[in-house]
XYZ file of C-alpha atoms in Angstrom:
739
model
C -21.225 77.985 58.797
C -19.611 81.048 57.297
C -16.230 79.791 58.402
C -16.801 76.526 56.594
C -17.895 78.378 53.463
C -14.813 80.566 53.646
C -12.613 77.481 53.958
C -14.202 75.880 50.900
C -13.859 79.058 48.883
C -10.254 79.277 49.950
C -9.614 75.745 48.818
C -11.259 76.405 45.441
C -9.273 79.607 45.097
C -6.055 77.796 45.906
C -6.825 75.133 43.330
C -7.669 77.704 40.655
C -4.554 79.690 41.453
C -2.465 76.500 41.448
C -3.829 75.507 38.044
C -3.186 78.977 36.723
C 0.364 78.954 38.053
C 0.872 75.411 36.681
C -0.308 76.383 33.213
C 1.548 79.686 33.242
C 4.845 78.606 34.727
C 5.086 74.879 33.834
C 5.207 74.029 30.138
C 5.161 70.200 29.770
C 6.857 70.477 26.380
C 10.070 71.434 28.154
C 10.262 67.815 29.366
C 10.401 66.371 25.818
C 14.237 66.476 25.602
C 14.485 64.863 29.039
C 12.044 62.104 28.089
C 13.888 61.450 24.813
C 17.222 61.329 26.634
C 15.975 58.789 29.185
C 14.488 56.600 26.416
C 17.786 56.763 24.532
C 19.687 55.629 27.628
C 17.276 52.760 28.285
C 16.868 51.417 24.733
C 19.512 52.985 22.531
C 16.702 54.204 20.264
C 15.463 57.663 19.417
C 12.099 58.918 20.695
C 10.797 61.874 18.698
C 7.822 63.807 20.112
C 6.816 66.068 17.252
C 3.430 67.094 18.636
C 2.767 69.176 21.722
C 2.227 67.854 25.215
C -0.795 69.666 26.632
C -2.673 69.802 29.924
C -6.264 68.643 30.435
C -8.453 69.931 33.250
C -11.982 68.734 32.538
C -13.575 66.481 33.558
C -10.308 65.442 35.190
C -6.758 66.572 35.110
C -4.432 64.969 32.585
C -2.383 65.534 29.463
C -2.399 64.810 25.738
C 0.562 63.997 23.529
C 0.689 64.737 19.815
C 2.654 63.029 17.032
C 5.239 60.699 18.593
C 7.691 58.294 16.963
C 9.905 55.593 18.433
C 12.574 54.908 15.846
C 14.090 51.716 14.436
C 17.843 51.224 14.050
C 19.235 51.734 10.568
C 18.747 48.926 8.040
C 15.006 48.306 8.431
C 12.301 48.985 5.886
C 10.379 51.501 7.998
C 11.775 54.289 10.074
C 9.630 53.766 13.155
C 8.980 50.795 15.384
C 6.019 52.521 17.041
C 4.263 55.744 16.180
C 0.964 57.494 16.957
C -0.652 60.819 16.159
C -2.390 61.383 19.459
C -2.521 59.845 22.937
C -4.196 61.035 26.066
C -4.866 60.124 29.681
C -6.453 61.953 32.587
C -6.504 61.608 36.374
C -9.058 62.912 38.851
C -7.387 65.292 41.316
C -9.570 65.323 44.397
C -9.523 61.521 44.890
C -5.754 61.766 45.162
C -6.319 63.292 48.572
C -7.911 59.986 49.611
C -5.172 57.771 48.133
C -7.335 57.029 45.079
C -5.831 57.149 41.598
C -8.773 57.395 39.230
C -7.527 57.196 35.651
C -9.911 58.429 33.007
C -10.287 57.036 29.512
C -7.031 56.202 27.764
C -7.100 57.119 24.082
C -4.701 56.257 21.308
C -5.229 57.410 17.719
C -3.523 56.379 14.472
C -1.053 54.129 16.220
C 1.216 51.939 14.086
C 3.572 49.101 15.052
C 6.126 47.746 12.565
C 8.072 44.572 13.453
C 10.610 43.133 11.018
C 13.022 40.180 11.011
C 15.627 40.569 8.285
C 17.154 37.740 6.252
C 20.213 37.821 8.519
C 17.948 37.040 11.506
C 18.220 40.511 13.078
C 14.942 41.923 14.418
C 14.038 45.497 15.256
C 12.936 44.199 18.670
C 16.468 43.090 19.536
C 17.953 45.045 22.414
C 14.652 46.302 23.806
C 14.396 43.611 26.486
C 16.916 42.641 29.093
C 16.875 41.410 32.663
C 15.513 43.829 35.200
C 17.460 44.596 38.375
C 16.575 42.427 41.330
C 14.867 45.356 43.069
C 12.644 45.916 40.042
C 11.772 42.236 39.859
C 10.828 42.261 43.537
C 8.720 45.358 42.968
C 6.997 43.689 40.036
C 6.322 40.677 42.208
C 4.743 42.807 44.921
C 2.603 44.608 42.374
C 1.425 41.320 40.910
C 0.441 40.025 44.333
C -1.503 43.162 45.204
C -5.228 42.505 45.418
C -7.602 44.831 43.517
C -10.772 46.184 45.118
C -13.993 47.794 43.968
C -14.660 51.442 44.496
C -17.407 53.350 42.789
C -19.585 52.442 39.879
C -18.009 51.846 36.483
C -14.359 51.543 37.574
C -11.653 48.880 37.528
C -9.642 49.209 40.711
C -6.498 47.684 42.137
C -5.197 48.118 45.620
C -1.526 48.489 46.567
C 0.744 50.105 49.137
C 3.204 52.928 48.847
C 6.674 52.845 50.350
C 5.236 54.434 53.495
C 2.622 51.727 53.848
C -0.298 53.843 52.652
C -2.899 52.013 50.591
C -3.846 53.340 47.166
C -6.819 52.378 45.078
C -6.346 52.608 41.315
C -9.212 52.677 38.803
C -9.439 52.819 35.001
C -12.424 54.305 33.222
C -11.943 52.844 29.748
C -9.785 52.432 26.641
C -10.313 53.726 23.112
C -8.087 52.567 20.268
C -8.751 54.247 16.926
C -7.367 53.380 13.494
C -4.384 51.378 14.710
C -2.268 49.251 12.357
C 0.310 46.501 12.778
C 2.791 45.024 10.304
C 4.719 41.806 11.018
C 7.368 41.031 8.403
C 9.651 37.986 8.369
C 12.138 38.153 5.492
C 13.622 34.783 6.428
C 10.298 33.005 5.980
C 9.133 35.375 3.258
C 5.883 36.203 5.068
C 4.067 39.458 5.757
C 1.078 39.843 8.065
C -0.578 43.217 8.301
C -3.479 44.631 10.311
C -4.495 47.654 8.272
C -7.212 48.844 10.584
C -7.782 48.024 14.251
C -10.383 49.776 16.376
C -11.396 48.933 19.937
C -13.575 50.542 22.535
C -13.938 49.386 26.109
C -16.473 51.239 28.232
C -16.105 51.954 31.932
C -16.013 48.805 33.922
C -15.525 47.600 37.462
C -15.273 44.236 39.168
C -18.691 42.699 39.438
C -20.094 45.076 36.821
C -20.707 44.466 33.119
C -18.822 46.509 30.543
C -19.190 46.605 26.770
C -16.321 45.751 24.430
C -16.448 46.346 20.674
C -13.714 45.837 18.114
C -13.103 45.438 14.424
C -10.010 44.736 12.397
C -9.029 44.139 8.785
C -5.756 42.887 7.420
C -3.768 40.736 5.051
C -1.571 37.651 5.386
C 0.281 37.028 2.136
C -2.380 36.853 -0.577
C -5.167 36.406 1.969
C -7.388 39.348 2.958
C -9.446 39.054 6.139
C -11.685 41.055 8.440
C -13.103 40.371 11.901
C -15.746 42.172 13.926
C -16.938 41.428 17.410
C -18.786 42.615 20.454
C -19.341 41.280 23.933
C -20.167 42.221 27.480
C -17.319 41.681 29.906
C -17.368 41.248 33.652
C -14.206 41.064 35.743
C -14.132 39.236 39.048
C -13.467 41.354 42.105
C -10.140 39.593 42.553
C -9.261 40.052 38.859
C -8.542 36.333 38.584
C -11.600 35.478 36.540
C -13.831 36.968 33.875
C -17.256 36.289 32.408
C -18.753 37.055 29.001
C -22.279 37.336 27.677
C -23.960 38.246 24.409
C -20.767 37.547 22.502
C -20.872 37.769 18.712
C -17.974 37.328 16.311
C -18.058 37.494 12.530
C -15.264 37.132 10.000
C -14.659 37.002 6.262
C -11.680 36.013 4.160
C -10.664 35.998 0.505
C -7.700 34.384 -1.220
C -7.024 33.073 -4.715
C -9.768 30.504 -5.306
C -10.981 30.685 -1.693
C -13.672 32.866 -0.197
C -15.335 32.812 3.195
C -18.301 35.101 2.759
C -19.326 35.006 6.377
C -18.329 33.031 9.452
C -20.252 33.836 12.606
C -20.057 32.582 16.166
C -22.442 33.452 18.958
C -21.969 32.674 22.641
C -24.870 33.351 24.982
C -22.691 33.446 28.102
C -19.360 32.239 29.366
C -18.184 31.498 32.866
C -15.531 29.072 34.038
C -16.992 25.761 35.123
C -20.388 26.443 33.533
C -21.971 25.301 30.271
C -22.463 27.861 27.520
C -24.630 27.668 24.401
C -22.752 28.218 21.137
C -24.112 28.621 17.614
C -22.010 28.973 14.499
C -22.449 29.276 10.750
C -20.186 29.526 7.718
C -20.614 30.047 4.005
C -17.960 30.143 1.333
C -16.054 28.538 -1.494
C -12.728 26.824 -1.982
C -11.464 25.474 -5.337
C -14.154 23.178 -6.814
C -16.206 23.228 -3.629
C -18.938 25.494 -2.254
C -20.226 24.971 1.278
C -22.778 26.216 3.739
C -22.630 25.021 7.331
C -24.614 25.593 10.500
C -24.116 24.117 13.927
C -24.602 24.363 17.625
C -23.035 22.916 20.747
C -22.501 23.491 24.439
C -19.053 24.395 25.721
C -17.506 24.401 29.168
C -14.046 25.390 30.384
C -13.148 23.873 33.757
C -12.517 26.111 36.704
C -8.791 25.350 36.590
C -8.747 25.987 32.803
C -7.303 22.511 32.235
C -10.245 20.970 30.345
C -12.465 22.129 27.505
C -15.638 20.126 26.903
C -18.107 20.124 24.027
C -21.507 18.558 24.478
C -24.246 17.768 21.956
C -22.264 18.985 18.961
C -24.563 19.157 15.929
C -22.948 20.404 12.698
C -24.671 20.184 9.302
C -23.161 21.138 5.954
C -24.384 21.380 2.375
C -21.575 20.793 -0.118
C -21.474 21.262 -3.881
C -18.671 21.080 -6.436
C -16.365 19.044 -8.634
C -14.127 18.114 -5.679
C -16.855 15.797 -4.385
C -17.536 12.231 -5.511
C -21.086 13.477 -6.127
C -22.379 16.828 -7.445
C -23.936 17.652 -4.064
C -23.638 16.169 -0.589
C -25.037 16.655 2.882
C -22.533 16.040 5.677
C -23.391 15.987 9.365
C -21.250 15.544 12.481
C -22.586 14.995 15.994
C -21.238 13.851 19.340
C -19.386 14.969 22.447
C -15.764 16.019 22.799
C -13.281 16.875 25.509
C -9.775 18.326 25.380
C -7.308 17.967 28.249
C -4.809 20.808 27.891
C -2.238 19.299 30.244
C -2.259 15.913 28.521
C -2.841 17.472 25.068
C -5.512 14.786 24.601
C -8.768 15.159 22.683
C -11.442 12.484 23.072
C -14.576 12.067 20.977
C -17.470 10.016 22.312
C -20.802 9.152 20.750
C -19.373 10.416 17.466
C -21.521 10.119 14.338
C -20.394 11.236 10.902
C -22.910 11.138 8.052
C -22.342 11.781 4.356
C -25.657 11.327 2.583
C -26.569 7.664 3.201
C -23.137 6.769 4.603
C -22.860 6.854 8.391
C -20.024 6.029 10.779
C -20.359 6.068 14.549
C -18.139 5.307 17.509
C -15.436 6.760 19.725
C -12.022 8.230 18.949
C -9.129 10.043 20.588
C -6.238 12.216 19.452
C -3.143 12.944 21.532
C -0.896 15.755 20.355
C 2.775 14.745 20.384
C 5.815 14.699 18.125
C 4.075 11.694 16.573
C 0.324 12.195 17.178
C -1.491 9.216 18.677
C -4.892 8.305 17.191
C -7.225 5.632 18.514
C -10.719 4.792 17.243
C -13.552 2.275 17.354
C -16.066 2.831 14.557
C -19.031 0.983 13.089
C -21.441 1.379 10.189
C -24.602 -0.280 8.933
C -23.501 -0.043 5.292
C -20.617 1.311 3.250
C -20.906 1.263 -0.521
C -17.578 2.332 -1.961
C -18.869 2.115 -5.533
C -21.420 4.842 -4.821
C -18.549 7.225 -4.102
C -15.962 6.142 -6.676
C -18.166 5.528 -9.708
C -17.728 1.729 -9.506
C -17.903 -0.272 -12.720
C -18.977 2.678 -14.882
C -15.836 4.653 -14.107
C -13.632 1.572 -14.563
C -15.210 0.940 -17.969
C -14.570 4.534 -19.032
C -10.938 4.235 -17.988
C -10.534 0.984 -19.929
C -12.066 2.553 -23.051
C -9.703 5.494 -22.777
C -6.551 3.361 -22.566
C -6.173 2.350 -26.270
C -6.456 5.898 -27.576
C -4.110 7.185 -24.908
C -1.599 4.479 -25.776
C -1.913 5.135 -29.496
C -1.273 8.846 -29.087
C 1.673 8.446 -26.772
C 5.179 8.005 -28.114
C 7.237 5.162 -26.595
C 9.278 6.311 -23.643
C 13.048 6.290 -24.139
C 14.857 3.345 -22.620
C 15.645 3.885 -18.997
C 13.321 6.885 -18.652
C 10.995 7.108 -15.668
C 7.289 6.582 -16.269
C 4.232 7.020 -14.096
C 4.113 3.275 -13.470
C 7.581 3.466 -11.902
C 6.547 6.086 -9.337
C 6.227 4.803 -5.789
C 3.358 6.200 -3.691
C 4.255 8.642 -0.922
C 4.014 6.626 2.294
C 5.619 9.224 4.567
C 2.305 9.551 6.422
C 2.975 6.121 7.951
C 5.867 7.677 9.885
C 3.890 10.722 11.062
C 1.140 9.044 13.079
C 0.581 6.317 15.654
C -2.798 4.785 14.789
C -4.689 1.838 16.214
C -8.368 1.162 15.635
C -11.187 -1.096 14.549
C -14.050 -0.734 12.080
C -17.081 -2.999 11.796
C -19.516 -2.821 8.870
C -22.689 -4.899 8.511
C -22.859 -4.518 4.718
C -19.901 -3.522 2.558
C -19.757 -3.129 -1.236
C -16.545 -2.518 -3.194
C -15.866 -3.222 -6.877
C -19.432 -4.596 -6.852
C -18.385 -7.371 -4.455
C -20.810 -7.705 -1.551
C -19.559 -8.546 1.926
C -21.412 -8.840 5.228
C -20.310 -8.429 8.849
C -16.913 -6.953 8.026
C -14.522 -6.782 10.992
C -11.393 -4.715 10.411
C -8.462 -3.922 12.728
C -5.549 -1.740 11.596
C -2.459 -0.184 13.127
C 0.167 2.313 11.943
C 3.381 2.803 13.858
C 7.014 3.627 13.034
C 6.409 3.526 9.302
C 4.633 0.146 9.342
C 1.001 -0.409 8.398
C -0.526 -3.587 9.822
C -3.837 -5.112 8.846
C -4.214 -7.155 11.987
C -7.615 -8.500 11.068
C -9.950 -8.572 8.109
C -12.858 -10.961 8.381
C -16.165 -11.021 6.540
C -18.896 -13.181 5.094
C -18.648 -13.456 1.315
C -21.146 -15.204 -1.002
C -22.160 -17.965 1.404
C -18.536 -18.310 2.525
C -15.986 -16.452 4.583
C -12.850 -14.440 3.980
C -10.078 -13.683 6.439
C -6.856 -11.822 5.821
C -3.845 -10.186 7.448
C -1.272 -7.901 5.852
C 1.826 -5.876 6.668
C 3.378 -2.951 4.793
C 6.801 -1.660 5.874
C 7.710 1.735 4.381
C 11.082 2.168 6.118
C 13.298 0.887 3.286
C 14.140 2.362 -0.083
C 11.159 0.394 -1.422
C 8.102 -0.611 0.615
C 7.907 -4.297 1.545
C 4.588 -6.075 1.986
C 3.189 -9.458 3.022
C -0.386 -10.709 2.567
C -2.119 -13.828 3.901
C -5.641 -14.493 2.721
C -8.022 -17.413 3.123
C -11.370 -17.737 1.349
C -13.545 -20.652 2.422
C -16.786 -22.011 0.958
C -17.451 -19.098 -1.404
C -19.915 -19.464 -4.277
C -17.598 -18.591 -7.129
C -20.025 -17.844 -9.963
C -22.035 -14.998 -8.340
C -18.765 -13.512 -7.064
C -17.247 -13.516 -10.572
C -20.442 -12.107 -12.082
C -20.511 -9.230 -9.604
C -16.801 -8.445 -9.674
C -15.754 -9.245 -13.258
C -19.071 -9.652 -15.101
C -17.853 -13.143 -15.963
C -19.551 -16.488 -15.246
C -16.785 -18.733 -16.582
C -16.568 -20.716 -13.350
C -19.135 -22.050 -10.907
C -18.802 -24.037 -7.738
C -17.891 -23.808 -4.076
C -14.402 -22.390 -3.789
C -11.561 -22.302 -1.305
C -8.623 -20.033 -2.042
C -5.478 -19.654 0.052
C -3.086 -16.800 -0.716
C 0.416 -16.300 0.662
C 2.262 -13.543 -1.189
C 4.988 -10.994 -0.538
C 6.677 -8.337 -2.585
C 8.770 -5.211 -2.759
C 7.623 -1.938 -4.315
C 4.128 -0.614 -4.904
C 4.645 1.065 -8.273
C 2.475 -0.578 -10.915
C 5.384 -2.281 -12.651
C 7.063 -3.499 -9.424
C 3.767 -4.588 -7.910
C 3.379 -7.210 -10.630
C 6.994 -8.099 -11.356
C 8.168 -8.411 -7.757
C 5.182 -10.384 -6.489
C 6.238 -13.747 -5.026
C 4.178 -16.428 -3.360
C 1.482 -19.020 -3.912
C -2.225 -19.072 -4.632
C -3.904 -22.421 -4.025
C -7.442 -23.006 -5.317
C -9.756 -25.868 -4.493
C -13.213 -25.767 -6.081
C -15.874 -28.439 -5.670
C -19.165 -29.385 -7.343
C -19.051 -26.813 -10.099
C -18.689 -26.252 -13.790
C -16.483 -24.501 -16.302
C -18.771 -22.467 -18.554
C -17.898 -21.681 -22.147
C -16.374 -25.082 -22.923
C -17.804 -28.631 -23.354
C -14.754 -30.864 -23.080
C -16.632 -34.136 -23.752
C -18.003 -32.714 -26.998
C -14.533 -31.540 -28.015
C -13.209 -35.069 -27.400
C -15.915 -36.577 -29.618
C -15.199 -34.023 -32.311
C -11.515 -34.888 -32.106
C -12.247 -38.634 -32.419
C -14.600 -38.027 -35.352
C -12.057 -35.842 -37.083
C -9.433 -38.560 -36.790
C -11.865 -40.934 -38.542
C -12.827 -38.372 -41.165
C -16.320 -38.015 -39.640
C -18.248 -35.334 -37.735
C -20.024 -35.301 -34.372
C -23.763 -35.812 -34.881
C -24.872 -34.239 -31.564
C -25.686 -30.526 -31.887
C -26.854 -27.740 -29.521
C -25.084 -29.109 -26.465
C -24.483 -26.538 -23.718
C -20.948 -25.150 -23.532
C -20.389 -26.391 -20.039
C -18.134 -28.911 -18.344
C -19.250 -30.132 -14.932
C -16.684 -31.159 -12.360
C -16.619 -32.632 -8.887
C -13.233 -31.097 -8.058
C -10.952 -28.463 -9.552
C -7.592 -27.834 -7.899
C -4.410 -25.976 -8.769
C -1.494 -24.269 -7.092
C -0.157 -21.139 -8.802
C 3.381 -19.957 -8.193
C 3.791 -16.181 -8.503
C 7.162 -15.082 -9.852
C 8.531 -12.481 -12.281
C 5.109 -11.111 -13.127
C 3.578 -14.498 -13.957
C 1.348 -17.019 -12.223
C 2.312 -20.554 -13.270
C 0.991 -23.994 -12.357
C 1.948 -27.563 -13.222
C -0.678 -29.384 -11.175
C -4.025 -28.210 -12.464
C -6.517 -31.043 -11.993
C -10.199 -31.364 -12.843
C -12.215 -34.461 -11.986
C -15.764 -35.403 -12.877
C -17.717 -38.683 -13.238
C -16.835 -38.711 -16.950
C -13.637 -36.729 -17.368
C -10.150 -36.288 -16.064
C -8.291 -33.092 -16.874
C -4.655 -32.415 -16.095
C -3.059 -29.118 -17.040
C -0.170 -26.734 -16.768
C 0.732 -23.271 -17.992
C 0.871 -19.652 -16.877
C -0.841 -16.297 -17.062
C 0.921 -12.937 -17.429
C -0.234 -10.615 -14.638
C 0.661 -7.495 -16.593
C -0.780 -8.410 -19.974
C -3.547 -10.578 -18.429
C -2.836 -13.165 -21.133
C -3.339 -16.929 -20.890
C -1.027 -19.776 -22.003
C -2.282 -23.111 -20.686
C -2.300 -26.658 -22.077
C -4.621 -29.254 -20.602
C -4.998 -32.944 -21.339
C -8.556 -34.276 -21.257
C -9.696 -37.876 -21.286
C -12.895 -39.871 -20.770
C -12.807 -42.282 -17.840
C -16.373 -43.694 -17.865
C -18.688 -45.547 -20.270
C -22.063 -44.062 -19.294
C -24.060 -41.470 -21.164
C -22.144 -38.242 -21.518
C -23.305 -34.654 -21.514
C -26.071 -34.249 -24.095
C -27.020 -37.939 -23.841
C -24.154 -39.080 -26.124
C -22.532 -42.410 -25.318
C -18.861 -41.951 -24.511
C -17.823 -45.602 -24.952
C -16.372 -44.822 -28.329
C -14.116 -42.070 -26.988
C -12.993 -43.705 -23.766
C -9.566 -44.367 -25.193
C -8.927 -40.818 -26.441
C -6.841 -38.154 -24.670
C -7.324 -34.715 -26.227
C -4.851 -31.887 -25.646
C -6.484 -28.426 -25.399
C -4.770 -25.028 -25.631
C -6.239 -22.147 -23.599
C -5.058 -18.761 -24.856
C -6.434 -15.221 -25.112
C -7.055 -12.973 -22.112
C -8.798 -13.162 -18.763
C -11.850 -11.433 -20.170
C -11.922 -13.338 -23.491
C -10.330 -16.793 -23.159
C -9.940 -18.902 -26.314
C -10.202 -22.723 -26.256
C -8.826 -24.846 -29.122
C -7.870 -28.485 -29.690
C -4.182 -28.958 -30.362
C -4.664 -31.242 -33.406
C -0.963 -31.508 -34.085
C -0.390 -32.909 -30.616
C -3.566 -34.982 -30.908
C -2.463 -36.673 -34.188
C 1.019 -37.195 -32.843
C -0.252 -38.834 -29.686
C -2.766 -41.059 -31.510
C -0.181 -42.101 -34.155
C 2.116 -43.192 -31.383
C -0.815 -44.940 -29.732
C -1.710 -46.914 -32.913
C 1.897 -47.924 -33.446
C 2.191 -49.031 -29.872
C -1.077 -50.942 -30.106
C 0.080 -52.844 -33.216
C 3.375 -53.684 -31.558
C 1.535 -54.971 -28.519
C -0.888 -56.968 -30.716
C 1.951 -58.642 -32.686
C 3.768 -59.414 -29.497
C 0.647 -60.892 -27.961
C -0.042 -63.044 -31.082
C 3.504 -64.293 -31.098
C 3.283 -65.145 -27.430
C -0.063 -66.891 -27.978
C 1.388 -68.994 -30.849
C 4.310 -69.945 -28.668
C 2.055 -70.977 -25.809
C -0.222 -72.932 -28.168
C 2.753 -74.800 -29.669
C 4.082 -75.582 -26.226
C 0.673 -76.791 -25.083
C 0.366 -79.024 -28.159
C 3.699 -80.569 -27.400
C 2.791 -81.165 -23.769
C -0.572 -82.688 -24.711
C 1.011 -84.876 -27.384
C 3.575 -86.061 -24.901
C 0.811 -86.918 -22.459
C -1.132 -88.830 -25.107
C 1.952 -90.742 -26.152
C 2.434 -91.863 -22.605
C -1.242 -92.715 -22.306
C -1.637 -94.639 -25.607
C 1.753 -96.248 -25.778
C 2.292 -98.159 -29.055
C -1.171 -97.209 -30.363
C -0.184 -93.570 -30.522
C 1.405 -94.180 -33.957
C -1.781 -95.710 -35.374
C -3.302 -93.500 -38.081
C -6.823 -93.682 -36.740
C -5.673 -92.861 -33.218
C -3.562 -89.968 -34.466
C -6.518 -88.581 -36.411
C -8.667 -88.712 -33.279
C -6.077 -86.955 -31.142
C -5.656 -84.174 -33.721
C -9.389 -83.492 -33.640
C -9.270 -83.397 -29.828
C -6.401 -80.891 -29.771
C -8.088 -78.608 -32.317
C -11.209 -78.650 -30.161
C -9.210 -77.578 -27.116
C -7.387 -74.629 -28.724
C -10.061 -73.302 -31.093
């Protein structure tokens, strides 16, 4: 026993003496010139170790390095690429005897990294890299393939072999990073990102054991200030090829001009590859004209091969407030499942529901990241009321009221100068996405028009927007449409086909235009095309046809039969005796085909038919000014009781020309008396000519008949025909025949 004790004492004595000799005879600072020289050879940069290099002996053997600077080449804004005030590392001595390298806590204080790219493209990182020799690459490969092992509590270990084949086990106790800073400056892009304060502490850890990690950082990116804090428990797999987290909490804040994120937090109960984790998140802040508060939760899973990220039962709710919204306040909610395939760069959303107050959309969607992202969707909604979000008729009325004053206070633009109405919309987005999808809506309201069972299919590809289908039920009828918009030329080109069948016109006009001028069952067919979407071009360059065919209706605001009677009475110097008749003209059919050209819609085949009236018309309306210039000819074609119970026999021979002028909102109807007098003067003259001609023809026929009868009597009576009494009798007979 004494021998063993003596041996141990001898070993301790040798160690103490060795440490004493090491400290006394070996000054580590004498290696600073050698270290600087080797760094200079390897990088071409200067390494300046201003502080002392000192030994550490408790609790393990190691060394500490004082102020150290790794310099930049000349021409950069800061002298040093990397600098720190203090760094230290220690190694346990006795385990070395058992081929164990146990590294103590690594500390680094007041470290700073400055990376700059100048305007000429030169970076202070240039020249630091370079290909390693083949032997080094092979060595790196062997080190990478070495399998780590576990040894002892609270240690990260890795196992490798020396050149002699001996196995070494390496462990790391922990890392402490205090008051570090980083500055990334790109003079070409004009950006600066800085981490002013970075602190991190990783406790002792070992494969299969949990270790605590805490960090915080604060920095600035341009005008944006930000800070992030976090903590988690970390567990490394024994093979170092996997890691698990638990009790993870992250919080961040950010401020920029007009934008403030007061607090964004994320909590993760646990994380392991291939397993579901519970996530909660919250955010509160403001951006220009919008304040928000959001809370949500979901489940997340990363596949074992790290190729897929899945979200399940996403439930995100937000309260919004501000002038940027169509309403003062809104509640927005998003729910559903999602999956992202990293290899395919494809995100899919299933069971998606987006709610904004009473508006709700649900369905499936996908997004594939590419040079031109690919978007696909199938969505549906019970009801969408666009007017609730845009202000509807009230906002339109305010805009209309504002127009006269704005026009009055605005000086005329110089000839040839560009105006807002000449500006084409930016359609570049049509070239940036590949979109194909459908939307179905049970009830849809826009511009106060009410549609049911809307079925919409759209596509965007290569700068072309296609409305492949638009079908809906509209006021007891149907509407179907297709459209195409090509944005590849200097001006966008569009085509629209639209068919409205069996629509009740009056309730549609009342809802859309607050105008009941027309009633009936309407069919409208539209085939138009044009070039340019600026307000002026949209109206001037519109070409095509609009064909209308209305049945069993009425034109409100005008009583054509009454106007005809008034015209007839005026010609006779009289007045119509029927009063208080409704201003309404019934019709059995109303048809017209409008040709769209040069900003006008013109027709020459307007036709209205009713049991009493026939109306033929022609004219045009200016699409820009919304003015009317039509002339219609009206005539009575029946002899029954007219509207109001007035007999129309007396006006059956009158055709009355009417002029329709004014605007769409306030049409003006007036009899064209000049044309009326002209037409009736010509009619009277023609009638007298026909009457004289008829009388002359009748006299001729009567004379001829008399001659023929006389000739017949002469033959019949022979010589007695010249007798006076016989002649008197024949004259009486002839007068009886022709009178």
